mmCIF file of C-alpha atoms in Angstrom:
data_model
loop_
_atom_site.group_PDB
_atom_site.id
_atom_site.type_symbol
_atom_site.label_atom_id
_atom_site.label_comp_id
_atom_site.label_asym_id
_atom_site.label_seq_id
_atom_site.Cartn_x
_atom_site.Cartn_y
_atom_site.Cartn_z
ATOM 1 C CA MET A 2 113.625 21.200 181.385
ATOM 2 C CA PRO A 3 113.388 22.178 185.593
ATOM 3 C CA GLU A 4 115.431 25.250 185.350
ATOM 4 C CA ALA A 5 118.133 24.369 188.011
ATOM 5 C CA ALA A 6 118.875 21.882 184.812
ATOM 6 C CA LEU A 7 119.553 24.155 182.693
ATOM 7 C CA ARG A 8 122.423 24.781 180.272
ATOM 8 C CA SER A 9 123.150 26.846 178.084
ATOM 9 C CA LYS A 10 124.830 25.967 174.738
ATOM 10 C CA ALA A 11 126.445 29.262 174.083
ATOM 11 C CA GLU A 12 124.960 33.313 173.713
ATOM 12 C CA ILE A 13 123.249 34.629 170.770
ATOM 13 C CA GLY A 14 123.767 38.497 170.967
ATOM 14 C CA LEU A 15 121.388 40.564 167.893
ATOM 15 C CA MET A 16 122.263 44.420 168.631
ATOM 16 C CA LEU A 17 119.495 47.230 168.434
ATOM 17 C CA TYR A 18 119.566 50.399 166.569
ATOM 18 C CA PRO A 19 117.133 52.724 165.209
ATOM 19 C CA GLY A 20 115.423 51.680 162.877
ATOM 20 C CA CYS A 21 116.134 48.218 162.131
ATOM 21 C CA GLN A 22 113.890 45.680 161.030
ATOM 22 C CA MET A 23 112.312 43.718 164.553
ATOM 23 C CA ALA A 24 110.538 40.981 162.440
ATOM 24 C CA MET A 25 114.377 39.435 162.563
ATOM 25 C CA VAL A 26 115.339 40.587 165.319
ATOM 26 C CA HIS A 27 111.802 38.779 166.829
ATOM 27 C CA GLY A 28 112.230 36.181 164.946
ATOM 28 C CA MET A 29 115.664 35.125 165.238
ATOM 29 C CA THR A 30 114.817 34.983 168.511
ATOM 30 C CA ASP A 31 112.387 32.499 168.420
ATOM 31 C CA LEU A 32 114.492 30.399 165.749
ATOM 32 C CA ILE A 33 117.430 29.838 167.850
ATOM 33 C CA ASN A 34 114.996 29.431 171.436
ATOM 34 C CA ILE A 35 112.282 26.914 169.115
ATOM 35 C CA ALA A 36 116.083 25.156 168.594
ATOM 36 C CA GLY A 37 117.105 24.902 173.012
ATOM 37 C CA GLN A 38 113.888 23.183 172.982
ATOM 38 C CA PHE A 39 114.138 20.728 170.561
ATOM 39 C CA SER A 40 117.958 20.094 171.956
ATOM 40 C CA ALA A 41 116.894 20.307 175.373
ATOM 41 C CA GLU A 42 114.257 17.639 174.751
ATOM 42 C CA ARG A 43 116.696 15.328 173.988
ATOM 43 C CA GLY A 44 119.170 15.880 176.951
ATOM 44 C CA GLY A 45 121.433 19.372 175.694
ATOM 45 C CA ALA A 46 122.197 22.273 176.203
ATOM 46 C CA VAL A 47 119.984 25.738 175.342
ATOM 47 C CA ALA A 48 120.530 28.990 173.200
ATOM 48 C CA ARG A 49 120.024 31.634 175.190
ATOM 49 C CA VAL A 50 119.175 34.919 172.966
ATOM 50 C CA SER A 51 120.045 38.251 173.957
ATOM 51 C CA HIS A 52 119.732 42.122 172.331
ATOM 52 C CA TRP A 53 122.163 44.688 173.230
ATOM 53 C CA GLY A 54 121.116 48.592 172.897
ATOM 54 C CA LEU A 55 122.814 51.399 172.494
ATOM 55 C CA GLN A 56 123.966 53.534 175.678
ATOM 56 C CA ASP A 57 123.832 57.568 176.439
ATOM 57 C CA ASP A 58 127.951 55.900 178.399
ATOM 58 C CA GLY A 59 128.302 54.749 174.073
ATOM 59 C CA CYS A 60 128.368 51.343 174.658
ATOM 60 C CA LEU A 61 126.050 48.974 174.128
ATOM 61 C CA ALA A 62 123.969 46.863 176.334
ATOM 62 C CA ARG A 63 122.236 43.359 177.259
ATOM 63 C CA CYS A 64 118.460 45.257 177.536
ATOM 64 C CA PHE A 65 116.680 41.266 176.695
ATOM 65 C CA ASP A 66 118.294 37.812 178.233
ATOM 66 C CA THR A 67 114.974 34.630 176.814
ATOM 67 C CA HIS A 68 116.820 33.192 180.326
ATOM 68 C CA PRO A 69 117.887 35.479 183.079
ATOM 69 C CA GLU A 70 118.263 32.578 185.129
ATOM 70 C CA LEU A 71 120.855 31.283 184.271
ATOM 71 C CA GLY A 72 123.189 34.125 185.290
ATOM 72 C CA SER A 73 125.529 36.631 184.582
ATOM 73 C CA ARG A 74 127.636 36.069 181.609
ATOM 74 C CA ARG A 75 130.093 37.978 180.151
ATOM 75 C CA MET A 76 129.894 38.599 176.614
ATOM 76 C CA PRO A 77 127.879 36.743 173.918
ATOM 77 C CA GLU A 78 130.113 34.109 171.835
ATOM 78 C CA ILE A 79 128.060 35.127 168.910
ATOM 79 C CA LEU A 80 127.108 38.759 167.897
ATOM 80 C CA LEU A 81 125.013 39.218 165.335
ATOM 81 C CA VAL A 82 123.890 42.851 163.576
ATOM 82 C CA PRO A 83 120.494 42.983 160.728
ATOM 83 C CA GLY A 84 119.702 44.693 157.912
ATOM 84 C CA ARG A 85 116.836 47.076 158.300
ATOM 85 C CA LEU A 86 113.901 48.185 155.620
ATOM 86 C CA THR A 87 114.887 52.031 155.365
ATOM 87 C CA GLY A 88 118.753 51.154 154.379
ATOM 88 C CA PRO A 89 122.103 50.361 155.510
ATOM 89 C CA MET A 90 124.031 53.143 157.880
ATOM 90 C CA GLU A 91 125.898 55.671 156.817
ATOM 91 C CA ALA A 92 130.212 55.224 158.253
ATOM 92 C CA GLU A 93 128.934 58.185 161.093
ATOM 93 C CA GLU A 94 126.132 56.212 162.058
ATOM 94 C CA ALA A 95 127.624 53.046 161.984
ATOM 95 C CA ALA A 96 131.175 53.651 164.154
ATOM 96 C CA PRO A 97 130.021 53.033 167.901
ATOM 97 C CA TYR A 98 128.624 49.806 166.856
ATOM 98 C CA ALA A 99 131.718 49.215 164.692
ATOM 99 C CA ARG A 100 134.058 50.094 167.481
ATOM 100 C CA TRP A 101 131.754 47.914 169.634
ATOM 101 C CA LEU A 102 131.453 45.068 167.560
ATOM 102 C CA LEU A 103 135.238 45.158 166.281
ATOM 103 C CA ASP A 104 136.944 45.062 170.300
ATOM 104 C CA ARG A 105 134.027 42.233 170.385
ATOM 105 C CA HIS A 106 135.972 40.243 168.319
ATOM 106 C CA ALA A 107 139.311 40.877 169.765
ATOM 107 C CA GLN A 108 137.354 38.810 173.030
ATOM 108 C CA GLY A 109 137.023 35.459 169.732
ATOM 109 C CA ALA A 110 133.320 36.449 169.512
ATOM 110 C CA THR A 111 131.600 35.317 166.405
ATOM 111 C CA LEU A 112 130.067 38.466 164.366
ATOM 112 C CA ALA A 113 127.641 37.345 161.586
ATOM 113 C CA SER A 114 124.631 39.808 160.098
ATOM 114 C CA THR A 115 121.940 40.911 157.607
ATOM 115 C CA CYS A 116 120.705 42.221 154.566
ATOM 116 C CA GLY A 117 122.109 46.005 154.627
ATOM 117 C CA GLY A 118 124.256 44.430 158.612
ATOM 118 C CA THR A 119 126.901 43.448 156.390
ATOM 119 C CA PHE A 120 128.166 47.449 155.862
ATOM 120 C CA VAL A 121 128.979 47.965 159.393
ATOM 121 C CA LEU A 122 131.052 44.441 159.850
ATOM 122 C CA ALA A 123 132.761 46.283 157.654
ATOM 123 C CA ALA A 124 132.912 48.869 159.464
ATOM 124 C CA THR A 125 135.482 46.829 161.341
ATOM 125 C CA GLY A 126 137.025 46.343 158.189
ATOM 126 C CA LEU A 127 137.507 42.222 160.231
ATOM 127 C CA LEU A 128 136.053 41.919 156.068
ATOM 128 C CA LYS A 129 138.990 43.074 153.989
ATOM 129 C CA GLY A 130 140.055 40.334 151.944
ATOM 130 C CA ARG A 131 137.423 38.435 153.056
ATOM 131 C CA PRO A 132 134.222 37.169 151.055
ATOM 132 C CA ALA A 133 130.220 38.615 152.270
ATOM 133 C CA THR A 134 127.274 38.803 151.183
ATOM 134 C CA THR A 135 124.278 41.182 151.666
ATOM 135 C CA HIS A 136 120.807 42.418 149.895
ATOM 136 C CA TRP A 137 121.682 41.895 146.501
ATOM 137 C CA LEU A 138 120.089 45.873 145.835
ATOM 138 C CA PHE A 139 122.452 46.931 147.983
ATOM 139 C CA ALA A 140 125.673 45.969 146.399
ATOM 140 C CA ASN A 141 126.457 48.863 144.071
ATOM 141 C CA ALA A 142 127.557 50.444 147.156
ATOM 142 C CA PHE A 143 128.746 48.306 148.674
ATOM 143 C CA ARG A 144 131.225 47.693 146.598
ATOM 144 C CA ASP A 145 131.694 51.687 146.341
ATOM 145 C CA ARG A 146 132.073 51.508 150.149
ATOM 146 C CA PHE A 147 133.928 48.516 151.133
ATOM 147 C CA PRO A 148 136.103 47.430 147.183
ATOM 148 C CA ASP A 149 139.089 45.558 149.409
ATOM 149 C CA VAL A 150 135.386 43.045 150.160
ATOM 150 C CA ARG A 151 135.143 40.224 147.956
ATOM 151 C CA LEU A 152 131.183 40.702 147.671
ATOM 152 C CA ASP A 153 128.388 37.683 146.026
ATOM 153 C CA THR A 154 125.605 38.664 146.360
ATOM 154 C CA ASP A 155 125.018 35.270 144.235
ATOM 155 C CA LYS A 156 125.028 33.133 148.017
ATOM 156 C CA ILE A 157 122.010 34.131 150.421
ATOM 157 C CA VAL A 158 124.542 32.728 153.324
ATOM 158 C CA ILE A 159 128.650 33.112 153.173
ATOM 159 C CA GLU A 160 130.356 31.219 156.401
ATOM 160 C CA ASP A 161 133.994 32.342 156.711
ATOM 161 C CA GLY A 162 135.001 31.053 160.283
ATOM 162 C CA ASP A 163 134.927 34.265 162.229
ATOM 163 C CA ILE A 164 132.557 36.434 160.212
ATOM 164 C CA VAL A 165 128.809 35.015 158.977
ATOM 165 C CA THR A 166 127.090 37.300 156.290
ATOM 166 C CA ALA A 167 123.979 36.713 154.828
ATOM 167 C CA GLY A 168 121.905 38.736 151.949
ATOM 168 C CA GLY A 169 118.272 39.621 151.807
ATOM 169 C CA LEU A 170 116.145 40.574 154.710
ATOM 170 C CA MET A 171 114.481 37.048 154.690
ATOM 171 C CA ALA A 172 117.734 35.528 154.964
ATOM 172 C CA TRP A 173 117.245 36.122 159.123
ATOM 173 C CA THR A 174 115.820 32.563 158.427
ATOM 174 C CA ASP A 175 118.594 30.864 156.644
ATOM 175 C CA LEU A 176 121.408 32.175 158.476
ATOM 176 C CA GLY A 177 119.469 30.934 161.707
ATOM 177 C CA MET A 178 119.342 27.365 160.383
ATOM 178 C CA ARG A 179 123.101 27.884 160.049
ATOM 179 C CA LEU A 180 123.611 29.038 163.583
ATOM 180 C CA VAL A 181 121.619 25.963 164.652
ATOM 181 C CA ASP A 182 123.759 23.788 163.616
ATOM 182 C CA ARG A 183 126.676 24.580 164.180
ATOM 183 C CA LEU A 184 125.005 24.767 167.574
ATOM 184 C CA PHE A 185 123.033 21.760 167.857
ATOM 185 C CA GLY A 186 124.430 19.618 164.903
ATOM 186 C CA PRO A 187 121.545 17.844 161.895
ATOM 187 C CA THR A 188 119.919 17.287 164.310
ATOM 188 C CA VAL A 189 117.878 19.336 165.902
ATOM 189 C CA THR A 190 118.956 21.881 162.423
ATOM 190 C CA VAL A 191 116.315 19.626 160.895
ATOM 191 C CA GLU A 192 113.855 19.265 163.287
ATOM 192 C CA THR A 193 114.068 22.987 164.260
ATOM 193 C CA GLY A 194 112.856 23.865 160.145
ATOM 194 C CA ARG A 195 110.612 20.823 159.890
ATOM 195 C CA PHE A 196 108.585 22.622 163.178
ATOM 196 C CA LEU A 197 109.030 26.234 161.512
ATOM 197 C CA LEU A 198 108.972 24.978 157.574
ATOM 198 C CA ILE A 199 111.936 26.309 156.995
ATOM 199 C CA ASP A 200 113.914 24.526 154.371
ATOM 200 C CA PRO A 201 117.250 23.566 155.624
ATOM 201 C CA ALA A 202 118.940 23.089 152.811
ATOM 202 C CA GLY A 203 118.564 26.449 152.028
ATOM 203 C CA ARG A 204 118.524 28.884 148.687
ATOM 204 C CA GLU A 205 120.459 30.840 146.784
ATOM 205 C CA GLN A 206 119.730 35.159 146.478
ATOM 206 C CA ARG A 207 120.418 34.948 143.049
ATOM 207 C CA HIS A 208 117.324 32.929 142.467
ATOM 208 C CA TYR A 209 115.791 35.786 144.074
ATOM 209 C CA SER A 210 117.874 38.833 142.723
ATOM 210 C CA SER A 211 117.229 41.289 139.623
ATOM 211 C CA PHE A 212 120.699 42.850 137.613
ATOM 212 C CA SER A 213 121.364 46.223 139.030
ATOM 213 C CA PRO A 214 123.491 47.989 136.965
ATOM 214 C CA ARG A 215 125.618 49.808 137.893
ATOM 215 C CA LEU A 216 124.375 54.185 136.599
ATOM 216 C CA ASN A 217 126.525 56.528 138.384
ATOM 217 C CA HIS A 218 129.474 55.111 138.395
ATOM 218 C CA GLY A 219 130.018 58.948 135.912
ATOM 219 C CA ASP A 220 131.098 58.394 132.369
ATOM 220 C CA GLU A 221 128.802 59.555 130.808
ATOM 221 C CA VAL A 222 130.268 58.081 128.012
ATOM 222 C CA ILE A 223 129.779 54.288 129.088
ATOM 223 C CA LEU A 224 126.086 55.392 130.819
ATOM 224 C CA LYS A 225 124.949 56.763 126.868
ATOM 225 C CA VAL A 226 125.855 52.381 125.635
ATOM 226 C CA GLN A 227 124.243 51.651 128.474
ATOM 227 C CA HIS A 228 121.077 53.016 128.221
ATOM 228 C CA TRP A 229 121.267 52.555 123.867
ATOM 229 C CA LEU A 230 122.110 48.760 125.398
ATOM 230 C CA GLN A 231 118.659 49.179 127.314
ATOM 231 C CA ALA A 232 117.020 51.057 125.129
ATOM 232 C CA ARG A 233 118.170 47.749 122.473
ATOM 233 C CA GLU A 234 116.082 45.420 124.666
ATOM 234 C CA ALA A 235 117.530 42.115 124.443
ATOM 235 C CA ARG A 236 119.163 41.700 120.842
ATOM 236 C CA ALA A 237 121.916 40.368 120.186
ATOM 237 C CA VAL A 238 124.814 42.787 120.409
ATOM 238 C CA SER A 239 128.788 42.853 120.182
ATOM 239 C CA VAL A 240 131.532 44.756 121.055
ATOM 240 C CA ALA A 241 132.547 46.136 117.502
ATOM 241 C CA GLN A 242 128.909 47.515 117.825
ATOM 242 C CA MET A 243 129.325 48.290 121.546
ATOM 243 C CA ALA A 244 132.471 50.501 120.612
ATOM 244 C CA LYS A 245 130.867 51.916 117.192
ATOM 245 C CA VAL A 246 127.701 54.301 119.382
ATOM 246 C CA VAL A 247 130.871 56.059 121.477
ATOM 247 C CA ALA A 248 132.752 55.729 118.748
ATOM 248 C CA MET A 249 135.964 54.108 120.978
ATOM 249 C CA GLU A 250 138.198 52.474 119.606
ATOM 250 C CA GLU A 251 136.983 49.190 120.814
ATOM 251 C CA ARG A 252 140.084 47.948 123.823
ATOM 252 C CA THR A 253 139.577 51.468 124.902
ATOM 253 C CA PHE A 254 136.470 51.001 124.887
ATOM 254 C CA LEU A 255 136.674 47.055 126.908
ATOM 255 C CA ARG A 256 138.810 49.263 130.007
ATOM 256 C CA ARG A 257 136.357 51.640 130.301
ATOM 257 C CA PHE A 258 133.439 49.966 130.438
ATOM 258 C CA LYS A 259 134.234 47.511 132.985
ATOM 259 C CA ALA A 260 136.665 50.140 135.239
ATOM 260 C CA ALA A 261 132.666 51.852 135.272
ATOM 261 C CA THR A 262 130.679 48.326 134.932
ATOM 262 C CA GLY A 263 132.456 45.926 136.769
ATOM 263 C CA MET A 264 131.447 43.435 134.280
ATOM 264 C CA ARG A 265 132.316 42.612 130.968
ATOM 265 C CA PRO A 266 130.302 44.350 127.986
ATOM 266 C CA ILE A 267 129.044 40.941 126.402
ATOM 267 C CA GLU A 268 128.958 39.570 130.006
ATOM 268 C CA TYR A 269 126.987 42.822 130.473
ATOM 269 C CA ALA A 270 124.370 42.244 127.718
ATOM 270 C CA GLN A 271 123.626 38.558 128.984
ATOM 271 C CA HIS A 272 122.790 39.795 132.464
ATOM 272 C CA LEU A 273 119.873 41.489 130.439
ATOM 273 C CA ARG A 274 119.060 39.186 127.818
ATOM 274 C CA VAL A 275 118.315 37.220 131.239
ATOM 275 C CA GLY A 276 116.385 39.754 133.040
ATOM 276 C CA LYS A 277 114.076 38.608 129.782
ATOM 277 C CA ALA A 278 114.411 35.676 129.654
ATOM 278 C CA ARG A 279 113.011 36.119 133.344
ATOM 279 C CA GLU A 280 110.986 38.360 132.363
ATOM 280 C CA LEU A 281 108.760 35.590 129.853
ATOM 281 C CA LEU A 282 109.154 32.662 131.766
ATOM 282 C CA GLU A 283 107.447 33.954 135.269
ATOM 283 C CA PHE A 284 104.878 35.966 133.000
ATOM 284 C CA THR A 285 103.905 33.822 129.459
ATOM 285 C CA ARG A 286 103.531 30.246 128.444
ATOM 286 C CA ARG A 287 106.752 30.323 125.609
ATOM 287 C CA SER A 288 108.387 27.193 125.399
ATOM 288 C CA VAL A 289 112.256 27.303 126.743
ATOM 289 C CA GLU A 290 112.785 27.650 123.001
ATOM 290 C CA GLN A 291 110.865 30.276 122.463
ATOM 291 C CA VAL A 292 112.319 32.053 124.996
ATOM 292 C CA ALA A 293 115.936 31.741 124.550
ATOM 293 C CA TRP A 294 114.987 32.641 120.572
ATOM 294 C CA ALA A 295 112.900 35.589 122.018
ATOM 295 C CA VAL A 296 115.903 37.384 124.040
ATOM 296 C CA GLY A 297 117.928 35.899 120.801
ATOM 297 C CA TYR A 298 119.606 32.476 121.042
ATOM 298 C CA GLU A 299 119.707 30.724 118.790
ATOM 299 C CA ASP A 300 120.710 27.965 120.676
ATOM 300 C CA ALA A 301 118.554 26.287 123.157
ATOM 301 C CA ALA A 302 120.909 24.015 125.221
ATOM 302 C CA ALA A 303 123.165 26.884 125.140
ATOM 303 C CA PHE A 304 121.199 29.680 127.159
ATOM 304 C CA ARG A 305 119.478 26.391 129.807
ATOM 305 C CA LYS A 306 123.180 26.919 130.297
ATOM 306 C CA LEU A 307 123.857 30.544 130.600
ATOM 307 C CA PHE A 308 120.716 31.555 132.511
ATOM 308 C CA HIS A 309 121.812 28.558 134.814
ATOM 309 C CA ARG A 310 125.536 30.532 135.467
ATOM 310 C CA ILE A 311 123.714 33.952 135.722
ATOM 311 C CA VAL A 312 120.768 32.578 138.263
ATOM 312 C CA GLY A 313 121.588 28.938 139.430
ATOM 313 C CA LEU A 314 117.818 27.100 137.765
ATOM 314 C CA SER A 315 117.428 26.099 134.784
ATOM 315 C CA PRO A 316 115.313 27.431 133.004
ATOM 316 C CA GLY A 317 113.000 24.984 133.375
ATOM 317 C CA ASP A 318 112.723 25.116 137.585
ATOM 318 C CA TYR A 319 112.711 28.874 137.191
ATOM 319 C CA ARG A 320 109.278 28.631 135.542
ATOM 320 C CA HIS A 321 108.203 26.095 138.224
ATOM 321 C CA ARG A 322 108.775 27.517 141.144
ATOM 322 C CA PHE A 323 108.547 31.621 139.615
ATOM 323 C CA ALA A 324 106.039 31.720 137.719
ATOM 324 C CA VAL A 325 102.768 34.088 137.520
ATOM 325 C CA ALA A 326 100.451 32.578 135.286
ATOM 326 C CA GLY A 327 98.187 29.819 135.846
ATOM 327 C CA GLU A 328 97.091 26.737 133.364
ATOM 328 C CA GLY A 329 95.364 28.738 130.381
ATOM 329 C CA PHE A 330 97.563 31.476 130.652
ATOM 330 C CA SER A 331 97.444 34.169 128.663
ATOM 331 C CA ARG A 332 98.967 38.191 127.209
ATOM 332 C CA PRO A 333 98.539 40.195 124.353
ATOM 333 C CA VAL A 334 102.670 40.171 122.750
ATOM 334 C CA THR A 335 103.494 42.816 123.914
ATOM 335 C CA GLY A 336 106.216 44.995 122.194
ATOM 336 C CA LEU A 337 109.106 42.810 124.715
ATOM 337 C CA GLU A 338 108.574 39.965 123.452
ATOM 338 C CA GLN A 339 109.083 41.202 119.627
ATOM 339 C CA ILE A 340 112.792 41.238 119.438
ATOM 340 C CA ASP A 341 114.925 41.003 116.640
ATOM 341 C CA VAL A 342 117.462 38.850 116.718
#
């Protein structure tokens, strides 16, 4: 399409900062640019992508533009904060970026983030009382720092109107497809996904995350129970047994355990047992019934229901997607699998 005929559907600005995930920055730039080309081929508008970096005066300025021929613009309609491999920003580092994002949001910009970038969005105060996601590995740290945010790390993308958050590292592809759908609609979204071999139907982060219990809460009594549960691996255990380990009355134990870990004791134990089940599904050829029995569930139907609720996939679908064992695979039975029920 001749440059004179180009029209911009919107500008998506990617915020740069030291150590940010450049694979995401360049990948998102390509993804949006490709979608714009498919749109332009149908006579539609392109999407402009720009990169923004912090200047000496404390402001952020455009330092890259995919379509400079379109002339100057006041500000992107969508601003996106990437994550980084070394972990999310601390409060002091995030402050100047958060102030800038807050000002842009007040002027009508939609804010988005991937991975640890959600920490920067939360630092604006705009996520208070709203749903958001981040990398599942950062869930406890995020809840400690931003307890008023309705964090849901099971989701890989959460769209909440003018704020969109995505989960861990490669979740930028899912976020990118959501933005393409917002800007160009389903036809261009499908074409872009087909070209880039990305499933536009999306995924859920809980399919990939492992249970990461909170251990730095400072309650040594509850920590003792957590270590005891981990040592027992996936064996079935009651609340009364847990409370007995620390000589505590059940009601008091329930209250302190929930306050320390954010979960009820039985829910916590279920996540441990499902975690063991995932390992057995990935690395052994045991049937689902045998796996259920091995992690303490005599009722395979109840196990399947619980597994699906926590992981978002049936045990069979989980094995089909994540098993590393090939046909005829076998290995010695380990202590992990020799679980008394």
